[in-house]
Structures are given as structure tokens and as C-alpha cells.
Tab-separated table of C-alpha atoms and ligand atoms in Angstrom:
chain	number	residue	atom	x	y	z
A	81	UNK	CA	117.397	127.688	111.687
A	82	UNK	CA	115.396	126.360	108.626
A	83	UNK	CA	111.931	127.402	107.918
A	84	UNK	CA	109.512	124.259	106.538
A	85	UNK	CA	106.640	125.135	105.125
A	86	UNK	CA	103.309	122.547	105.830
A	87	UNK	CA	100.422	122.509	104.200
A	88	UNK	CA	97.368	122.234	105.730
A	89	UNK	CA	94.780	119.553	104.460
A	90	UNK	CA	95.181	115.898	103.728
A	91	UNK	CA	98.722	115.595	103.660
A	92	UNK	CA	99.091	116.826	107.248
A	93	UNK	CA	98.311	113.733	109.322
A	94	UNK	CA	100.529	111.097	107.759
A	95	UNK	CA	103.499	113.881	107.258
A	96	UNK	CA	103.631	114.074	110.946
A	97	UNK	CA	103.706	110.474	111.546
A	98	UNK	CA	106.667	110.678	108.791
A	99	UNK	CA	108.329	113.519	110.849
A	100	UNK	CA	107.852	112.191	114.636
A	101	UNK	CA	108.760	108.965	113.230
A	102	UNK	CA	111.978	110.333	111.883
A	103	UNK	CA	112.789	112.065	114.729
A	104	UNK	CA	110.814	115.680	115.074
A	105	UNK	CA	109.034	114.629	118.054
A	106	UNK	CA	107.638	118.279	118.328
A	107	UNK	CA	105.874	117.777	114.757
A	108	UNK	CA	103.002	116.300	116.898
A	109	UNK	CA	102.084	119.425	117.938
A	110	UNK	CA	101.146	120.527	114.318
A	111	UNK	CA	97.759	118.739	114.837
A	112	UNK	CA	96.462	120.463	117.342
A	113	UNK	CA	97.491	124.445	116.758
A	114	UNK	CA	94.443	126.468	116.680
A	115	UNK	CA	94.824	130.185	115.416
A	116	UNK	CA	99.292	129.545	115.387
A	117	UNK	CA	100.693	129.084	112.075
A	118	UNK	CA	104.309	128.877	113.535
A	119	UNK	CA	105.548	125.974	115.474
A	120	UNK	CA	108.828	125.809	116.647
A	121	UNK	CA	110.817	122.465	116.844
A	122	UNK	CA	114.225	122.961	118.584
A	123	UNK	CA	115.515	119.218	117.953
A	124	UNK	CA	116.035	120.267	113.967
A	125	UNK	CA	116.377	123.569	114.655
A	126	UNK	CA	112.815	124.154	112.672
A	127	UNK	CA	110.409	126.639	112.658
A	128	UNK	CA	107.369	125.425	110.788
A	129	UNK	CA	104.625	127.405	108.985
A	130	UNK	CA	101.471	126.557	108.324
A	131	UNK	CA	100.509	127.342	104.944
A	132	UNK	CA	97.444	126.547	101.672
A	133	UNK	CA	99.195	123.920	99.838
A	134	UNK	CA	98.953	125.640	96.813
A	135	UNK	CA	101.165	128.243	98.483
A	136	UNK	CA	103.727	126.198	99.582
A	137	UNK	CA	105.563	126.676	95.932
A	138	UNK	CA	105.291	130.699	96.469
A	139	UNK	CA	106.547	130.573	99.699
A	140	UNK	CA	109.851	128.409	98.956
A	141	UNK	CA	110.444	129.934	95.231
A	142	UNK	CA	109.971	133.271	97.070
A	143	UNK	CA	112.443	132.064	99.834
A	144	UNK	CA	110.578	132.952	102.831
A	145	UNK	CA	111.164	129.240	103.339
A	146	UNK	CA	113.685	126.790	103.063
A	147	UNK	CA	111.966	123.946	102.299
A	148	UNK	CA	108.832	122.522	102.871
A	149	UNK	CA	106.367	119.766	101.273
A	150	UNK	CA	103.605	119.789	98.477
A	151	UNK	CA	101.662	117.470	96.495
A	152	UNK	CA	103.239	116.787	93.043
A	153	UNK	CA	99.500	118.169	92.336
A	154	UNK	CA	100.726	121.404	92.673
A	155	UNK	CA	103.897	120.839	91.528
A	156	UNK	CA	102.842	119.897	87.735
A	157	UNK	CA	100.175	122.796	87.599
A	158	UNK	CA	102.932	125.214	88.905
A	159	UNK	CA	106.390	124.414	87.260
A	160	UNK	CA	107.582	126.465	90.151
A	161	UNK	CA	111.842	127.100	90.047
A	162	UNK	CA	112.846	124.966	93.275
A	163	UNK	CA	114.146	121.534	94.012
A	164	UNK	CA	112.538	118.166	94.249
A	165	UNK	CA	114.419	116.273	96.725
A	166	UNK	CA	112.318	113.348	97.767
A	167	UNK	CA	108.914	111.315	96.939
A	168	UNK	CA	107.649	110.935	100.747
A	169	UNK	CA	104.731	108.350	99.807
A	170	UNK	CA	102.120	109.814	101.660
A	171	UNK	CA	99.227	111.503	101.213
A	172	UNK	CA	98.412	109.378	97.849
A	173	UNK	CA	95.707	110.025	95.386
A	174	UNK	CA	94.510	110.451	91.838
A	175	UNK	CA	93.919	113.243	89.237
A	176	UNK	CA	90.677	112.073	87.248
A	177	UNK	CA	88.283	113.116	84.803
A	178	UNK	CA	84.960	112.580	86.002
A	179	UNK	CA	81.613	113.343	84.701
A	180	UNK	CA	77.651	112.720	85.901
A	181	UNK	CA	76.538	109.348	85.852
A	182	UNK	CA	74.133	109.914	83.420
A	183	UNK	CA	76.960	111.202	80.865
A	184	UNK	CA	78.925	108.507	81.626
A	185	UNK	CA	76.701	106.228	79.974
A	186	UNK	CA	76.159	107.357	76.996
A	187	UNK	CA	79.717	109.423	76.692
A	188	UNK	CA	82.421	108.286	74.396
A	189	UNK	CA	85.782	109.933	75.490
A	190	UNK	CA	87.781	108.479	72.071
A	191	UNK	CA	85.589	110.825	70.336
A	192	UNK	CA	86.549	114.489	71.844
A	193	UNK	CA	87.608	117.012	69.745
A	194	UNK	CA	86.337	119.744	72.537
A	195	UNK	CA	85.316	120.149	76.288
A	196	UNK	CA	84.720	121.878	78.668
A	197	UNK	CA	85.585	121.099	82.348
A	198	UNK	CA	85.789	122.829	85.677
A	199	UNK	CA	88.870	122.199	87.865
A	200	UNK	CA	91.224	123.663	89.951
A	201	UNK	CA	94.225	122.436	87.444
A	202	UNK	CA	93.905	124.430	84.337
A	203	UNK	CA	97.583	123.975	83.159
A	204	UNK	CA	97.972	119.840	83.896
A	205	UNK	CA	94.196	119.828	82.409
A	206	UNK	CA	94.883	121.845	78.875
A	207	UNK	CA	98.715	119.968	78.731
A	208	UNK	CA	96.976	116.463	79.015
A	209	UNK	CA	94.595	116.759	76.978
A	210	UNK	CA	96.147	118.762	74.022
A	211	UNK	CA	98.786	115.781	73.470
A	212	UNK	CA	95.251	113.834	73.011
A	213	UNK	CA	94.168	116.314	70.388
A	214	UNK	CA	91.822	117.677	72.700
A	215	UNK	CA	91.005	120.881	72.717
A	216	UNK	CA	89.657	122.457	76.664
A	217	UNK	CA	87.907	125.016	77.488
A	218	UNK	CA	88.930	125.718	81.155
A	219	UNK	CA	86.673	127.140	84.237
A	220	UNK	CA	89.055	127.348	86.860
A	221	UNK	CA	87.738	127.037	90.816
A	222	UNK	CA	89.383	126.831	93.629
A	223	UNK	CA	87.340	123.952	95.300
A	224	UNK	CA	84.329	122.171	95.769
A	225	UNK	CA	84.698	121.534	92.181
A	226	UNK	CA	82.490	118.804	92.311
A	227	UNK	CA	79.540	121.048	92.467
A	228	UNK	CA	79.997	122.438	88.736
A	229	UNK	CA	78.121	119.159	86.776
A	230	UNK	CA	75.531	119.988	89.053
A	231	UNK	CA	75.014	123.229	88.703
A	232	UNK	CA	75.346	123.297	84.809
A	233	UNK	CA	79.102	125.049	85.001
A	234	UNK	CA	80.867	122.263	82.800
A	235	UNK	CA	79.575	118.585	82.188
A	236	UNK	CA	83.176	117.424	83.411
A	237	UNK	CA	85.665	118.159	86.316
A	238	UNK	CA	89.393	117.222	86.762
A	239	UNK	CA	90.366	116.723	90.320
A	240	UNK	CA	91.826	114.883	92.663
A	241	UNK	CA	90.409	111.644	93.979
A	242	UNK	CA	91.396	109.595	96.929
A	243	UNK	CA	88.575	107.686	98.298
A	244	UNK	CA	86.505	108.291	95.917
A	245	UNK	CA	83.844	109.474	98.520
A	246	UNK	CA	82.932	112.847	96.955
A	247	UNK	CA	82.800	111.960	93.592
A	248	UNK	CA	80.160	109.339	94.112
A	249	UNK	CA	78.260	112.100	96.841
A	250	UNK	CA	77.780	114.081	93.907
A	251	UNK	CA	76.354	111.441	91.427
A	252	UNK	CA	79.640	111.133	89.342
A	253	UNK	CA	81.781	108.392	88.051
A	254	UNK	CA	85.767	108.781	87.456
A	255	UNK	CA	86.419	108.128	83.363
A	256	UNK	CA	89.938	109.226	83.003
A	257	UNK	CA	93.155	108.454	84.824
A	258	UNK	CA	95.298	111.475	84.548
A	259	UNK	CA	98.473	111.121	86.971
A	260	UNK	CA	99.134	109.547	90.100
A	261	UNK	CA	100.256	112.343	92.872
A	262	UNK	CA	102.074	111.872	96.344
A	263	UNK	CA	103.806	114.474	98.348
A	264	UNK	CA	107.104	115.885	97.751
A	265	UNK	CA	109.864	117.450	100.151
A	266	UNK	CA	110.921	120.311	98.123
A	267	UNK	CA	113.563	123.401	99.102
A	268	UNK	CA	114.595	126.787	97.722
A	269	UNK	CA	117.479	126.379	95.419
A	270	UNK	CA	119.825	128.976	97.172
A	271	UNK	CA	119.143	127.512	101.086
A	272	UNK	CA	119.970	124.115	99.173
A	273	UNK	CA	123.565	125.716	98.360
A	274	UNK	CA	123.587	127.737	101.918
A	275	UNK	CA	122.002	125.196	104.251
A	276	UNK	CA	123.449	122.148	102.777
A	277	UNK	CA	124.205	120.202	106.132
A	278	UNK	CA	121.074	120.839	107.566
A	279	UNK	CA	118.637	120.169	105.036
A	280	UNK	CA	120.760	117.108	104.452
A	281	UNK	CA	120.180	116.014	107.834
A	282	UNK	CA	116.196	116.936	107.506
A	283	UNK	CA	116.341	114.810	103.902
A	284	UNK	CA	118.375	111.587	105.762
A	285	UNK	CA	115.776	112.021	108.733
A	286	UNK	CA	112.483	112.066	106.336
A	287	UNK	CA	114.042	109.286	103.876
A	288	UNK	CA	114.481	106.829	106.399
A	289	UNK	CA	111.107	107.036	108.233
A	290	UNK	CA	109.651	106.639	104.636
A	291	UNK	CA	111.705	103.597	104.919
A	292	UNK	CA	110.474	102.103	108.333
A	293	UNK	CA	107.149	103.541	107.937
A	294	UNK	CA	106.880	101.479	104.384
A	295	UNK	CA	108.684	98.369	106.403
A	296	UNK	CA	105.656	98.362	108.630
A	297	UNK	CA	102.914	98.335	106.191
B	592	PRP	C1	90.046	117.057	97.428
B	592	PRP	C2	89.402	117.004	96.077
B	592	PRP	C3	88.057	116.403	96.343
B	592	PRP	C4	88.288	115.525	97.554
B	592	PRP	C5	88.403	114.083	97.128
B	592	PRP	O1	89.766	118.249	98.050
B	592	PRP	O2	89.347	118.287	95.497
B	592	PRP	O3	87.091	117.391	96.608
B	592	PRP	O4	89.517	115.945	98.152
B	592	PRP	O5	88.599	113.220	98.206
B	592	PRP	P1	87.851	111.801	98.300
B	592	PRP	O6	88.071	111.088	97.007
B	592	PRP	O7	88.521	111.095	99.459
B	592	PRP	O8	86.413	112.077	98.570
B	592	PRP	P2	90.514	118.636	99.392
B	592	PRP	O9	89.820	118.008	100.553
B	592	PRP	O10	91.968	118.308	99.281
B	592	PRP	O11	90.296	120.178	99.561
B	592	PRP	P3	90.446	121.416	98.594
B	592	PRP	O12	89.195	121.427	97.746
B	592	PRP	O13	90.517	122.554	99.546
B	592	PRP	O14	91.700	121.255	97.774
């Protein structure tokens, strides 16, 4: 049996359409568990966990899973030692610099030499912009980062940004592109040797409903 790990949150909707569509017609039931964080689907021979996306790299490294799928969000800011097998398309969104409206319109970002920002991605944050010759002073949250500007934590957040929605709730405008990020199927480097066959079967499954799901768009 293989052991996925899914994370909870935004990606969880369209991976299930990716999974029923390629075949794990039991996936379905991942939207409506309650208190469960194990679902069983006996057509793959899968037990899926639910699990905080930002886990999903401990779990897998750690190999109390096989494989599973994460935002390439989490995968920048954690370098974690596993494999990357496929893009899966969904789940889409930005990672932005974004700052108050009212610092937006006087701010000139080809002028930093030092800021300070609140964000849940110190590492991707500090790495982008010291190859600006930027230097970053970090205050690291773990959500609801948007509040920070408002509250006087840091004039500027980095975070992710898909509709734009709760950025502009909170009064602030999106002034840096820092990476587009999707989610990955990912898998622990020794079940990748072990449980070659099936994980190849999960990949072939997962690949081609990316393809027909794309087709249909
Ligand atoms: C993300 C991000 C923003 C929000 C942006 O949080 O941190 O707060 O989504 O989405 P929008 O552009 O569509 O408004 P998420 O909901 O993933 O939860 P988290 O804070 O628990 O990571």
C-alpha cells in the first residue's frame, strides 16, 4: 500500500478533480471527512492523510509517506531531500511583495538597500532579494500575514496571491512579482526505489488527467 500525503487548503478541491478524474474515484470522499485524516482508497491501493501543507515535506522526507503533493511554495522555502516528479497545474498562484496603498505611491522599490517585511517565507524572501542587493529583515508568521502593514509589524509582506481578494481587503497593492507556484506530486526517495511500479502507476494516472483536464479548458 502507498501512503499520499494531502494537504489541506486550496489545493484540495482541484487535486481531487485531478485524482477522480484519473481514476481514484474514492478521492471524492476527501471533501467531505470531518474529524478523519485517513481515507482509504482500495482501487490504488492508497491510504491518504490529511496533512498542513507545510508538513507535507516532513512527512515524505521523514518517510511516514510515500508520496504526496505540495505547492512549489513550500518546496523553495524548504529545500526538503525528496523527489519532484510532476508539475500537476493546479492550485496556481503568485508569491508577491505587497505593501499599503498609501506606500505604494510614493515607494520606489529600485531604491532598497533595506526592508523589512512580514511573511511566512523567510528563506525564498532573504534569497530573492539578496541577489537584488537587498538586504531583509525577516518577521516570520504563520498566516494572516496580511494583517502586519496594518498593525505597524513591517510596511511590506511577501505572500502568496491568487485572486487577489485579500490583498485588496486589507488596503494593499501587489509591487513585486516573485515566482509563479503550482502544486507538485512529490515522493520519498527510498519508496521511489522500493515502490517503483506503483508510484509509477499513481504518476501515469495523475499525468494524464493533467492532460484531459488541460484538454477541456
Ligand atoms: C493564502 C495567502 C493569502 C490568501 C490569498 O492563504 O496567504 O492570505 O491565500 O488568496 P487570494 O489572493 O485569493 O485572496 P491561505 O488561504 O492559503 O491560508 P494560510 O494562511 O493558512 O496559508
Amino acid at each position: 500500500m502507498l501512503t499520499f500525503a494531502i494537504p489541506k487548503g486550496r489545493i484540495l478541491e482541484p487535486l481531487v478533480a485531478l485524482l477522480v478524474e484519473g481514476g481514484v474515484k474514492e478521492a471524492r470522499g476527501l471533501l467531505s471527512l470531518e474529524r478523519d485524516l485517513i481515507l482509504f482508497a482500495r482501487s490504488f491501493d492508497l491510504r491518504f492523510l490529511i496533512v498542513r501543507d507545510r508538513d507535507v515535506p516532513t512527512y515524505i522526507a521523514g518517510g511516514g509517506c510515500d508520496l504526496g503533493v505540495v505547492g512549489s511554495d513550500v518546496l523553495m522555502e524548504q529545500s526538503p531531500d525528496l523527489y519532484e516528479l510532476i508539475d500537476l497545474r493546479v492550485g496556481a498562484c503568485s508569491l508577491k511583495l505587497a505593501e499599503l496603498q498609501e506606500l505604494a505611491e510614493t515607494d520606489n522599490p529600485s531604491i532598497w538597500t533595506r526592508i523589512r517585511v512580514a511573511t511566512k517565507y523567510p528563506r525564498v524572501t532573504q534569497r530573492f532579494f539578496r541577489e537584488r542587493g537587498v538586504e531583509v529583515e525577516t518577521v516570520t508568521l504563520n498566516g494572516s500575514v496580511e494583517l502586519a502593514p496594518i498593525v505597524g509589524l513591517a510596511p511590506r509582506i511577501v505572500d502568496l496571491v491568487s485572486t487577489g481578494m485579500t490583498l485588496k481587503q486589507h488596503g494593499l497593492v501587489p509591487v513585486i512579482d516573485i515566482m509563479e507556484c503550482s502544486a507538485r506530486l512529490v515522493a520519498n526517495k527510498a519508496a521511489f526505489r522500493m515502490k517503483k511500479t506503483e508510484i509509477e502507476r499513481l504518476y501515469l494516472a495523475l499525468r494524464g488527467a493533467k492532460e484531459s483536464l488541460n484538454a477541456k479548458v
